[in-house]
Every structure is written in C-alpha cells, then in structure tokens.
C-alpha cells in the first residue's frame, strides 16, 4: 500500500488462524516495520500496561514515543465506544 500524496509505503498483512473465524489484519511502515494498527477478529486476550484488556474482536493502536525510540500499543474492544476520544 502506498500513500500517493506523501510517498509513504506500508505493508498490509493478514493472518487466518486455525479457528475458522479467527483473523488478524495489520498495517505497518515498510521502511522500519513499525506497526500503525492491528485489527483482530475473535482474537485472544491482550493486556494494556494499565491492566485493562480486550479479547474477542478488538483493535490495537500503536504510538511512537519520540526520544525513546519505542512503540507503545493500546488495545480496545470492538465496537469502540467514544471512538473520537481514543489515544494510542
């Protein structure tokens, strides 16, 4: 996938698990493999740093921390209530 305005290239990857209706789709930058977002359908349980969690259908939002060079992820259950207030 390529951004035609900024020329940024992305990799879109999908995975189908052993369970018939388990899927995962993620989007990441091509040049450094940093993830942007991952959608999991009927996925396993994932925990956030604050102890909250999501399982089943959920979305991971990734945030690059400048200065530390690290990526932080936060998982939200789907459907996401108050989508406009989320921060990764």
XYZ file of N, CA and C in Angstrom:
264
model
N 0.861 -1.163 0.000
C 0.000 0.000 0.000
C 0.904 1.222 0.000
N 0.591 2.213 -0.838
C 1.415 3.420 -0.896
C 0.544 4.669 -0.808
N 1.007 5.611 0.005
C 0.369 6.913 0.130
C 0.773 7.734 -1.097
N -0.153 8.055 -1.962
C 0.173 8.753 -3.209
C 0.519 10.223 -2.993
N 0.163 10.804 -1.859
C 0.468 12.205 -1.579
C 1.868 12.359 -0.995
N 2.203 11.539 0.007
C 3.485 11.666 0.711
C 4.521 10.621 0.309
N 4.120 9.643 -0.486
C 5.053 8.620 -0.937
C 5.466 7.638 0.151
N 4.681 7.536 1.206
C 4.987 6.594 2.289
C 4.449 5.229 1.898
N 5.268 4.212 2.079
C 4.862 2.848 1.737
C 4.536 2.074 3.011
N 3.495 1.276 2.940
C 3.019 0.479 4.059
C 2.926 -0.985 3.632
N 3.013 -1.859 4.613
C 2.764 -3.280 4.402
C 1.442 -3.603 5.083
N 0.545 -4.239 4.356
C -0.689 -4.738 4.955
C -0.562 -6.252 5.005
N -0.710 -6.807 6.189
C -0.557 -8.241 6.385
C -1.841 -8.794 6.988
N -2.249 -9.952 6.550
C -3.412 -10.601 7.146
C -3.043 -12.028 7.537
N -3.736 -12.515 8.542
C -3.480 -13.849 9.069
C -4.812 -14.492 9.393
N -4.958 -15.734 9.034
C -6.147 -16.509 9.393
C -5.689 -17.632 10.310
N -6.217 -17.659 11.509
C -5.816 -18.655 12.485
C -6.383 -20.031 12.207
N -6.065 -20.964 13.093
C -6.556 -22.340 12.973
C -8.058 -22.434 13.177
N -8.590 -21.508 13.965
C -10.036 -21.462 14.163
C -10.638 -20.820 12.918
N -11.712 -21.368 12.413
C -12.274 -20.945 11.130
C -12.543 -19.442 11.042
N -12.998 -18.824 12.116
C -13.374 -17.410 12.043
C -12.443 -16.512 12.869
N -11.154 -16.843 12.938
C -10.174 -16.020 13.643
C -9.258 -15.360 12.613
N -9.203 -14.020 12.644
C -8.423 -13.264 11.671
C -7.659 -12.142 12.362
N -6.573 -11.733 11.738
C -5.805 -10.576 12.187
C -5.309 -9.846 10.940
N -5.479 -8.532 10.921
C -5.013 -7.698 9.818
C -4.244 -6.547 10.429
N -3.024 -6.284 9.936
C -2.293 -5.126 10.445
C -1.664 -4.322 9.319
N -1.385 -3.068 9.642
C -0.755 -2.140 8.713
C 0.490 -1.601 9.398
N 1.640 -1.643 8.684
C 2.896 -1.158 9.244
C 3.705 -0.445 8.169
N 4.653 0.389 8.607
C 5.537 1.076 7.676
C 6.486 0.075 7.038
N 6.758 0.230 5.743
C 7.674 -0.653 5.030
C 9.119 -0.444 5.468
N 9.529 0.819 5.630
C 10.950 1.101 5.867
C 11.458 0.699 7.242
N 10.593 0.623 8.269
C 11.078 0.281 9.611
C 10.223 -0.764 10.334
N 9.186 -1.260 9.703
C 8.287 -2.280 10.270
C 7.554 -1.843 11.527
N 7.444 -0.545 11.794
C 6.666 -0.058 12.933
C 5.184 -0.174 12.583
N 4.446 -0.819 13.471
C 3.015 -1.027 13.250
C 2.231 0.262 13.494
N 1.148 0.416 12.755
C 0.226 1.527 12.949
C -1.051 1.061 13.632
N -1.615 -0.037 13.127
C -2.890 -0.524 13.635
C -2.992 -2.025 13.352
N -3.677 -2.730 14.251
C -3.959 -4.151 14.023
C -5.393 -4.440 14.456
N -6.125 -5.087 13.599
C -7.500 -5.483 13.858
C -7.536 -6.986 14.079
N -8.106 -7.429 15.186
C -8.212 -8.858 15.495
C -9.686 -9.231 15.608
N -10.082 -10.249 14.877
C -11.443 -10.775 14.932
C -11.379 -12.133 15.611
N -12.128 -12.273 16.696
C -12.134 -13.483 17.518
C -10.727 -13.818 18.028
N -9.987 -12.790 18.382
C -8.624 -12.961 18.873
C -8.570 -13.305 20.348
N -7.383 -13.658 20.794
C -7.152 -13.949 22.199
C -7.091 -12.683 23.031
N -6.904 -12.839 24.320
C -6.867 -11.707 25.243
C -5.522 -10.992 25.152
N -5.580 -9.657 25.090
C -4.390 -8.808 25.090
C -4.528 -7.787 26.209
N -3.435 -7.529 26.915
C -3.435 -6.612 28.048
C -2.737 -5.305 27.720
N -3.247 -4.225 28.300
C -2.601 -2.924 28.237
C -1.705 -2.760 29.459
N -0.803 -1.786 29.424
C 0.114 -1.535 30.539
C -0.628 -1.213 31.835
N -1.830 -0.643 31.724
C -2.592 -0.277 32.926
C -3.435 -1.435 33.475
N -3.314 -2.615 32.880
C -4.041 -3.787 33.361
C -5.380 -4.028 32.685
N -5.881 -3.052 31.933
C -7.115 -3.283 31.187
C -6.818 -4.242 30.041
N -7.852 -4.831 29.490
C -7.628 -5.811 28.436
C -8.795 -5.839 27.460
N -8.573 -6.522 26.355
C -9.624 -6.783 25.380
C -9.381 -8.171 24.807
N -10.457 -8.857 24.527
C -10.359 -10.144 23.840
C -11.504 -10.229 22.841
N -11.564 -11.300 22.089
C -12.575 -11.388 21.037
C -12.231 -10.401 19.933
N -13.189 -9.594 19.523
C -12.943 -8.584 18.492
C -12.346 -7.347 19.150
N -11.165 -6.929 18.680
C -10.500 -5.766 19.265
C -9.537 -5.133 18.263
N -9.067 -3.923 18.612
C -8.151 -3.192 17.756
C -6.958 -2.717 18.582
N -5.768 -2.822 17.994
C -4.544 -2.325 18.615
C -4.157 -1.025 17.906
N -3.940 0.035 18.660
C -3.449 1.293 18.109
C -2.047 1.514 18.632
N -1.119 1.831 17.748
C 0.299 1.965 18.105
C 0.705 3.427 18.081
N 1.582 3.800 19.009
C 2.035 5.183 19.166
C 3.544 5.184 19.329
N 4.256 5.912 18.458
C 5.709 6.029 18.538
C 6.063 7.079 19.581
N 6.918 6.727 20.527
C 7.323 7.644 21.588
C 8.637 8.299 21.182
N 8.569 9.574 20.798
C 9.773 10.307 20.385
C 10.740 10.398 21.565
N 12.006 10.365 21.269
C 13.021 10.460 22.309
C 13.403 9.106 22.876
N 12.438 8.202 22.978
C 12.715 6.860 23.491
C 12.934 5.871 22.353
N 12.414 6.203 21.176
C 12.535 5.303 20.040
C 11.746 4.022 20.218
N 10.694 4.072 21.027
C 9.881 2.886 21.300
C 8.473 3.076 20.770
N 7.813 1.958 20.557
C 6.418 1.976 20.128
C 5.574 1.413 21.260
N 4.526 2.134 21.592
C 3.613 1.727 22.652
C 2.284 1.347 22.000
N 1.695 0.280 22.450
C 0.417 -0.168 21.896
C -0.657 -0.131 22.972
N -1.871 0.122 22.550
C -3.022 0.050 23.437
C -4.108 -0.714 22.693
N -4.784 -1.610 23.385
C -5.819 -2.431 22.774
C -7.181 -1.973 23.279
N -8.152 -1.942 22.353
C -9.517 -1.528 22.668
C -10.483 -2.583 22.153
N -11.516 -2.904 22.944
C -12.529 -3.849 22.461
C -13.352 -3.214 21.342
N -13.903 -4.052 20.473
C -14.791 -3.568 19.411
C -16.200 -4.047 19.681
N -17.222 -3.282 19.388
C -17.132 -1.922 18.844
C -16.548 -0.980 19.890
N -15.877 0.070 19.415
C -15.197 1.021 20.301
C -16.159 2.138 20.671
N -16.484 2.260 21.981
C -17.324 3.394 22.381
C -16.481 4.664 22.381
N -17.053 5.787 22.034
C -16.365 7.090 22.086
C -15.102 7.084 21.232
N -15.183 6.621 20.002
C -14.022 6.476 19.123
C -13.215 7.761 19.004
N -13.862 8.905 19.009
C -13.154 10.172 18.849
C -12.256 10.544 20.006
N -12.368 9.862 21.150
C -11.563 10.209 22.324
C -10.388 9.276 22.547
N -10.151 8.308 21.666
C -9.089 7.339 21.867
C -7.724 7.937 21.580
N -6.741 7.487 22.326
C -5.344 7.858 22.091
C -4.498 6.619 22.275
N -3.619 6.351 21.320
C -2.733 5.200 21.434
C -1.571 5.538 22.340
